[in-house]
Amino acid sequence: MAARDSDRIRPDMPVTGDVVGEHERLQSERATMRGTESVRDSARRTAGSAERTARSALTGQKERAVSGLQDIVEVLQATGNQLRDHDRGSVADYADQLADRVDRFARNLQDRDVGELLADAEDFARDHPEVVLGGAFALGLVAARFLKSTSYRPQQDVRPYSGTRTYPGQTMPADAPMAEEPLPYQTGGTGI
C-alpha cells in the first residue's frame, strides 16, 4: 500500500509522541540486532577456537597412543624372539601374532583423522549404549577407589605400649609367653 502524503512526516509537521516512540523502538531493535549479531560472531569465533584446541590436543593424544602401541609391538617381538631362543616356539608364535595385531591397530589409528575417530566413537556409543554406560560406571568405581586411597587421613593417636596385654576376661603381663592355642574368639588366621 502506497503511503499517502498526509501519512508521511514532513519537516514542517509537529512530531507526536507516537512517531517519536516508534522511531526509538526501531533504533532499539536495530541496536539489539547488532548486539545479537556481535554475540553470535563472538560465540562462533570462540567455538571455532575451542574446536581447534580440542582437535590439536586429541591429535597429540593420538600420536602418544600410537607411539605407546609401537613400543608394545617392539616388546612383544622381542619376547617372541627370546621365547624362540629358549625353544618355546609355539608360545613365541602367539607373541608374534599379538604383535602383528597391535601393529595393525597402531597403523590404523595413525592413518585415521581425529574427526573420523570421534565419529566412530559416537557411532559406537549410539549402537552400544550399555557398553558405554558400563565403562563409565567401571571408570567411576576406579576413580572412587583411587580418590579414597589417596585421601588425607589424620594420623591415629599412637600410645606407648603399656606393658600388659589385655584379652577379654584376662590381663597378662607383657613378658608372659603367648598362648600356643588360639583363644576362643580368634579365627583360623583368615582375619575374618
mmCIF file of C-alpha atoms in Angstrom:
data_model
loop_
_atom_site.group_PDB
_atom_site.id
_atom_site.type_symbol
_atom_site.label_atom_id
_atom_site.label_comp_id
_atom_site.label_asym_id
_atom_site.label_seq_id
_atom_site.Cartn_x
_atom_site.Cartn_y
_atom_site.Cartn_z
ATOM 1 C CA MET A 1 0.000 0.000 0.000
ATOM 2 C CA ALA A 2 1.489 3.324 -1.012
ATOM 3 C CA ALA A 3 1.842 5.861 1.703
ATOM 4 C CA ARG A 4 -0.205 8.981 1.221
ATOM 5 C CA ASP A 5 1.402 12.370 1.512
ATOM 6 C CA SER A 6 -0.751 13.018 4.519
ATOM 7 C CA ASP A 7 0.732 9.923 6.290
ATOM 8 C CA ARG A 8 4.363 10.952 5.837
ATOM 9 C CA ILE A 9 6.316 13.003 8.293
ATOM 10 C CA ARG A 10 7.188 16.356 6.895
ATOM 11 C CA PRO A 11 9.714 18.707 8.406
ATOM 12 C CA ASP A 12 7.073 21.353 8.947
ATOM 13 C CA MET A 13 4.762 18.911 10.791
ATOM 14 C CA PRO A 14 4.774 18.761 14.540
ATOM 15 C CA VAL A 15 6.165 15.415 15.795
ATOM 16 C CA THR A 16 3.800 13.498 18.001
ATOM 17 C CA GLY A 17 4.724 11.080 20.791
ATOM 18 C CA ASP A 18 3.672 8.042 18.749
ATOM 19 C CA VAL A 19 6.087 8.854 15.940
ATOM 20 C CA VAL A 20 8.976 9.510 18.341
ATOM 21 C CA GLY A 21 8.220 6.308 20.255
ATOM 22 C CA GLU A 22 8.146 4.284 17.029
ATOM 23 C CA HIS A 23 11.444 5.804 15.923
ATOM 24 C CA GLU A 24 13.091 4.977 19.276
ATOM 25 C CA ARG A 25 11.687 1.448 19.161
ATOM 26 C CA LEU A 26 13.151 0.890 15.689
ATOM 27 C CA GLN A 27 16.531 2.240 16.783
ATOM 28 C CA SER A 28 16.440 -0.028 19.834
ATOM 29 C CA GLU A 29 15.613 -3.055 17.671
ATOM 30 C CA ARG A 30 18.485 -2.255 15.312
ATOM 31 C CA ALA A 31 20.904 -1.880 18.234
ATOM 32 C CA THR A 32 19.673 -5.163 19.711
ATOM 33 C CA MET A 33 20.106 -6.909 16.357
ATOM 34 C CA ARG A 34 23.652 -5.520 16.029
ATOM 35 C CA GLY A 35 24.439 -6.666 19.584
ATOM 36 C CA THR A 36 22.948 -10.097 18.935
ATOM 37 C CA GLU A 37 24.993 -10.469 15.732
ATOM 38 C CA SER A 38 28.104 -9.393 17.613
ATOM 39 C CA VAL A 39 27.464 -12.004 20.313
ATOM 40 C CA ARG A 40 26.827 -14.690 17.663
ATOM 41 C CA ASP A 41 30.051 -13.816 15.850
ATOM 42 C CA SER A 42 31.975 -13.899 19.105
ATOM 43 C CA ALA A 43 30.423 -17.260 20.016
ATOM 44 C CA ARG A 44 31.316 -18.668 16.575
ATOM 45 C CA ARG A 45 34.906 -17.486 16.924
ATOM 46 C CA THR A 46 35.154 -18.919 20.443
ATOM 47 C CA ALA A 47 33.625 -22.237 19.371
ATOM 48 C CA GLY A 48 35.994 -22.430 16.406
ATOM 49 C CA SER A 49 38.962 -21.703 18.629
ATOM 50 C CA ALA A 50 37.840 -24.301 21.181
ATOM 51 C CA GLU A 51 37.358 -26.878 18.419
ATOM 52 C CA ARG A 52 40.846 -26.205 17.025
ATOM 53 C CA THR A 53 42.345 -26.503 20.513
ATOM 54 C CA ALA A 54 40.471 -29.753 21.195
ATOM 55 C CA ARG A 55 41.489 -31.230 17.831
ATOM 56 C CA SER A 56 45.102 -30.291 18.486
ATOM 57 C CA ALA A 57 45.004 -31.905 21.930
ATOM 58 C CA LEU A 58 43.319 -35.032 20.555
ATOM 59 C CA THR A 59 45.868 -35.260 17.759
ATOM 60 C CA GLY A 60 48.654 -35.119 20.342
ATOM 61 C CA GLN A 61 46.949 -37.825 22.411
ATOM 62 C CA LYS A 62 46.514 -39.960 19.295
ATOM 63 C CA GLU A 63 50.213 -39.631 18.445
ATOM 64 C CA ARG A 64 51.196 -40.597 22.006
ATOM 65 C CA ALA A 65 48.868 -43.607 21.860
ATOM 66 C CA VAL A 66 50.379 -44.732 18.544
ATOM 67 C CA SER A 67 53.876 -44.334 19.979
ATOM 68 C CA GLY A 68 52.927 -46.375 23.053
ATOM 69 C CA LEU A 69 51.392 -49.093 20.886
ATOM 70 C CA GLN A 70 54.538 -49.241 18.746
ATOM 71 C CA ASP A 71 56.586 -49.681 21.934
ATOM 72 C CA ILE A 72 54.314 -52.588 22.895
ATOM 73 C CA VAL A 73 54.853 -54.132 19.443
ATOM 74 C CA GLU A 74 58.624 -53.959 19.920
ATOM 75 C CA VAL A 75 58.366 -55.586 23.361
ATOM 76 C CA LEU A 76 56.129 -58.363 22.017
ATOM 77 C CA GLN A 77 58.501 -59.012 19.121
ATOM 78 C CA ALA A 78 61.492 -59.147 21.481
ATOM 79 C CA THR A 79 59.550 -61.504 23.757
ATOM 80 C CA GLY A 80 58.782 -63.746 20.786
ATOM 81 C CA ASN A 81 62.459 -63.826 19.817
ATOM 82 C CA GLN A 82 63.539 -64.675 23.376
ATOM 83 C CA LEU A 83 60.947 -67.434 23.614
ATOM 84 C CA ARG A 84 62.147 -68.847 20.303
ATOM 85 C CA ASP A 85 65.742 -68.785 21.603
ATOM 86 C CA HIS A 86 64.583 -70.869 24.591
ATOM 87 C CA ASP A 87 62.809 -73.440 22.406
ATOM 88 C CA ARG A 88 59.326 -72.127 23.155
ATOM 89 C CA GLY A 89 58.305 -71.733 19.529
ATOM 90 C CA SER A 90 54.557 -72.237 19.990
ATOM 91 C CA VAL A 91 54.343 -69.536 22.669
ATOM 92 C CA ALA A 92 56.600 -67.315 20.548
ATOM 93 C CA ASP A 93 54.104 -67.661 17.691
ATOM 94 C CA TYR A 94 51.347 -66.307 19.949
ATOM 95 C CA ALA A 95 53.549 -63.345 20.899
ATOM 96 C CA ASP A 96 54.236 -62.676 17.206
ATOM 97 C CA GLN A 97 50.527 -62.863 16.334
ATOM 98 C CA LEU A 98 49.694 -60.442 19.121
ATOM 99 C CA ALA A 99 52.488 -58.103 17.971
ATOM 100 C CA ASP A 100 51.066 -58.165 14.421
ATOM 101 C CA ARG A 101 47.559 -57.330 15.637
ATOM 102 C CA VAL A 102 48.747 -54.483 17.842
ATOM 103 C CA ASP A 103 50.882 -53.182 14.956
ATOM 104 C CA ARG A 104 47.882 -53.219 12.566
ATOM 105 C CA PHE A 105 45.783 -51.390 15.159
ATOM 106 C CA ALA A 106 48.533 -48.773 15.661
ATOM 107 C CA ARG A 107 48.880 -48.206 11.901
ATOM 108 C CA ASN A 108 45.095 -47.941 11.514
ATOM 109 C CA LEU A 109 44.969 -45.415 14.346
ATOM 110 C CA GLN A 110 47.840 -43.432 12.859
ATOM 111 C CA ASP A 111 46.240 -43.297 9.393
ATOM 112 C CA ARG A 112 42.875 -42.010 10.605
ATOM 113 C CA ASP A 113 41.892 -38.402 11.213
ATOM 114 C CA VAL A 114 40.741 -37.317 14.666
ATOM 115 C CA GLY A 115 37.347 -36.392 13.198
ATOM 116 C CA GLU A 116 36.909 -39.931 11.870
ATOM 117 C CA LEU A 117 37.844 -41.403 15.236
ATOM 118 C CA LEU A 118 35.346 -39.160 17.021
ATOM 119 C CA ALA A 119 32.618 -40.066 14.525
ATOM 120 C CA ASP A 120 33.366 -43.773 15.037
ATOM 121 C CA ALA A 121 33.236 -43.319 18.812
ATOM 122 C CA GLU A 122 29.877 -41.529 18.540
ATOM 123 C CA ASP A 123 28.502 -44.289 16.297
ATOM 124 C CA PHE A 124 29.699 -46.953 18.722
ATOM 125 C CA ALA A 125 28.129 -45.093 21.655
ATOM 126 C CA ARG A 126 24.808 -44.873 19.786
ATOM 127 C CA ASP A 127 24.920 -48.551 18.781
ATOM 128 C CA HIS A 128 26.108 -49.880 22.176
ATOM 129 C CA PRO A 129 24.973 -47.539 24.973
ATOM 130 C CA GLU A 130 25.156 -50.360 27.525
ATOM 131 C CA VAL A 131 28.897 -50.743 26.924
ATOM 132 C CA VAL A 132 29.445 -47.003 27.282
ATOM 133 C CA LEU A 133 27.386 -46.820 30.488
ATOM 134 C CA GLY A 134 29.114 -49.910 31.890
ATOM 135 C CA GLY A 135 32.505 -48.426 31.075
ATOM 136 C CA ALA A 136 31.556 -45.131 32.689
ATOM 137 C CA PHE A 137 30.372 -46.993 35.792
ATOM 138 C CA ALA A 138 33.606 -49.017 35.983
ATOM 139 C CA LEU A 139 35.672 -45.875 35.472
ATOM 140 C CA GLY A 140 33.712 -44.208 38.280
ATOM 141 C CA LEU A 141 34.455 -47.117 40.608
ATOM 142 C CA VAL A 142 38.158 -46.969 39.786
ATOM 143 C CA ALA A 143 38.203 -43.203 40.315
ATOM 144 C CA ALA A 144 36.388 -43.559 43.651
ATOM 145 C CA ARG A 145 38.878 -46.197 44.839
ATOM 146 C CA PHE A 146 41.770 -44.014 43.756
ATOM 147 C CA LEU A 147 40.379 -40.948 45.492
ATOM 148 C CA LYS A 148 39.628 -42.947 48.622
ATOM 149 C CA SER A 149 43.137 -44.398 48.732
ATOM 150 C CA THR A 150 44.809 -41.017 48.259
ATOM 151 C CA SER A 151 42.589 -39.019 50.597
ATOM 152 C CA TYR A 152 44.118 -37.268 53.589
ATOM 153 C CA ARG A 153 43.788 -39.155 56.835
ATOM 154 C CA PRO A 154 44.937 -37.656 60.109
ATOM 155 C CA GLN A 155 47.479 -39.744 61.991
ATOM 156 C CA GLN A 156 45.998 -42.040 64.577
ATOM 157 C CA ASP A 157 46.775 -41.390 68.203
ATOM 158 C CA VAL A 158 49.849 -43.504 68.935
ATOM 159 C CA ARG A 159 50.156 -44.548 72.553
ATOM 160 C CA PRO A 160 53.238 -46.150 74.020
ATOM 161 C CA TYR A 161 52.954 -49.828 74.929
ATOM 162 C CA SER A 162 51.507 -50.123 78.416
ATOM 163 C CA GLY A 163 53.316 -53.297 79.392
ATOM 164 C CA THR A 164 50.261 -55.520 79.618
ATOM 165 C CA ARG A 165 48.251 -57.421 77.080
ATOM 166 C CA THR A 166 44.537 -57.377 77.599
ATOM 167 C CA TYR A 167 42.228 -60.064 76.280
ATOM 168 C CA PRO A 168 38.543 -60.382 77.002
ATOM 169 C CA GLY A 169 38.277 -61.653 80.513
ATOM 170 C CA GLN A 170 42.005 -61.602 81.349
ATOM 171 C CA THR A 171 45.037 -59.333 81.682
ATOM 172 C CA MET A 172 48.573 -60.659 81.226
ATOM 173 C CA PRO A 173 51.963 -59.062 81.933
ATOM 174 C CA ALA A 174 53.951 -58.063 78.851
ATOM 175 C CA ASP A 175 56.651 -60.679 79.469
ATOM 176 C CA ALA A 176 54.175 -63.571 79.777
ATOM 177 C CA PRO A 177 54.509 -66.126 76.968
ATOM 178 C CA MET A 178 51.871 -66.095 74.275
ATOM 179 C CA ALA A 179 49.340 -68.908 74.305
ATOM 180 C CA GLU A 180 50.115 -71.677 71.838
ATOM 181 C CA GLU A 181 46.453 -72.463 71.317
ATOM 182 C CA PRO A 182 44.233 -69.831 69.751
ATOM 183 C CA LEU A 183 41.908 -68.042 72.070
ATOM 184 C CA PRO A 184 38.206 -68.843 71.636
ATOM 185 C CA TYR A 185 37.409 -65.618 69.774
ATOM 186 C CA GLN A 186 40.270 -65.973 67.254
ATOM 187 C CA THR A 187 39.621 -67.241 63.756
ATOM 188 C CA GLY A 188 41.787 -69.668 61.866
ATOM 189 C CA GLY A 189 44.085 -66.951 60.535
ATOM 190 C CA THR A 190 41.827 -65.558 57.834
ATOM 191 C CA GLY A 191 41.312 -62.337 59.723
ATOM 192 C CA ILE A 192 37.575 -62.534 59.195
#
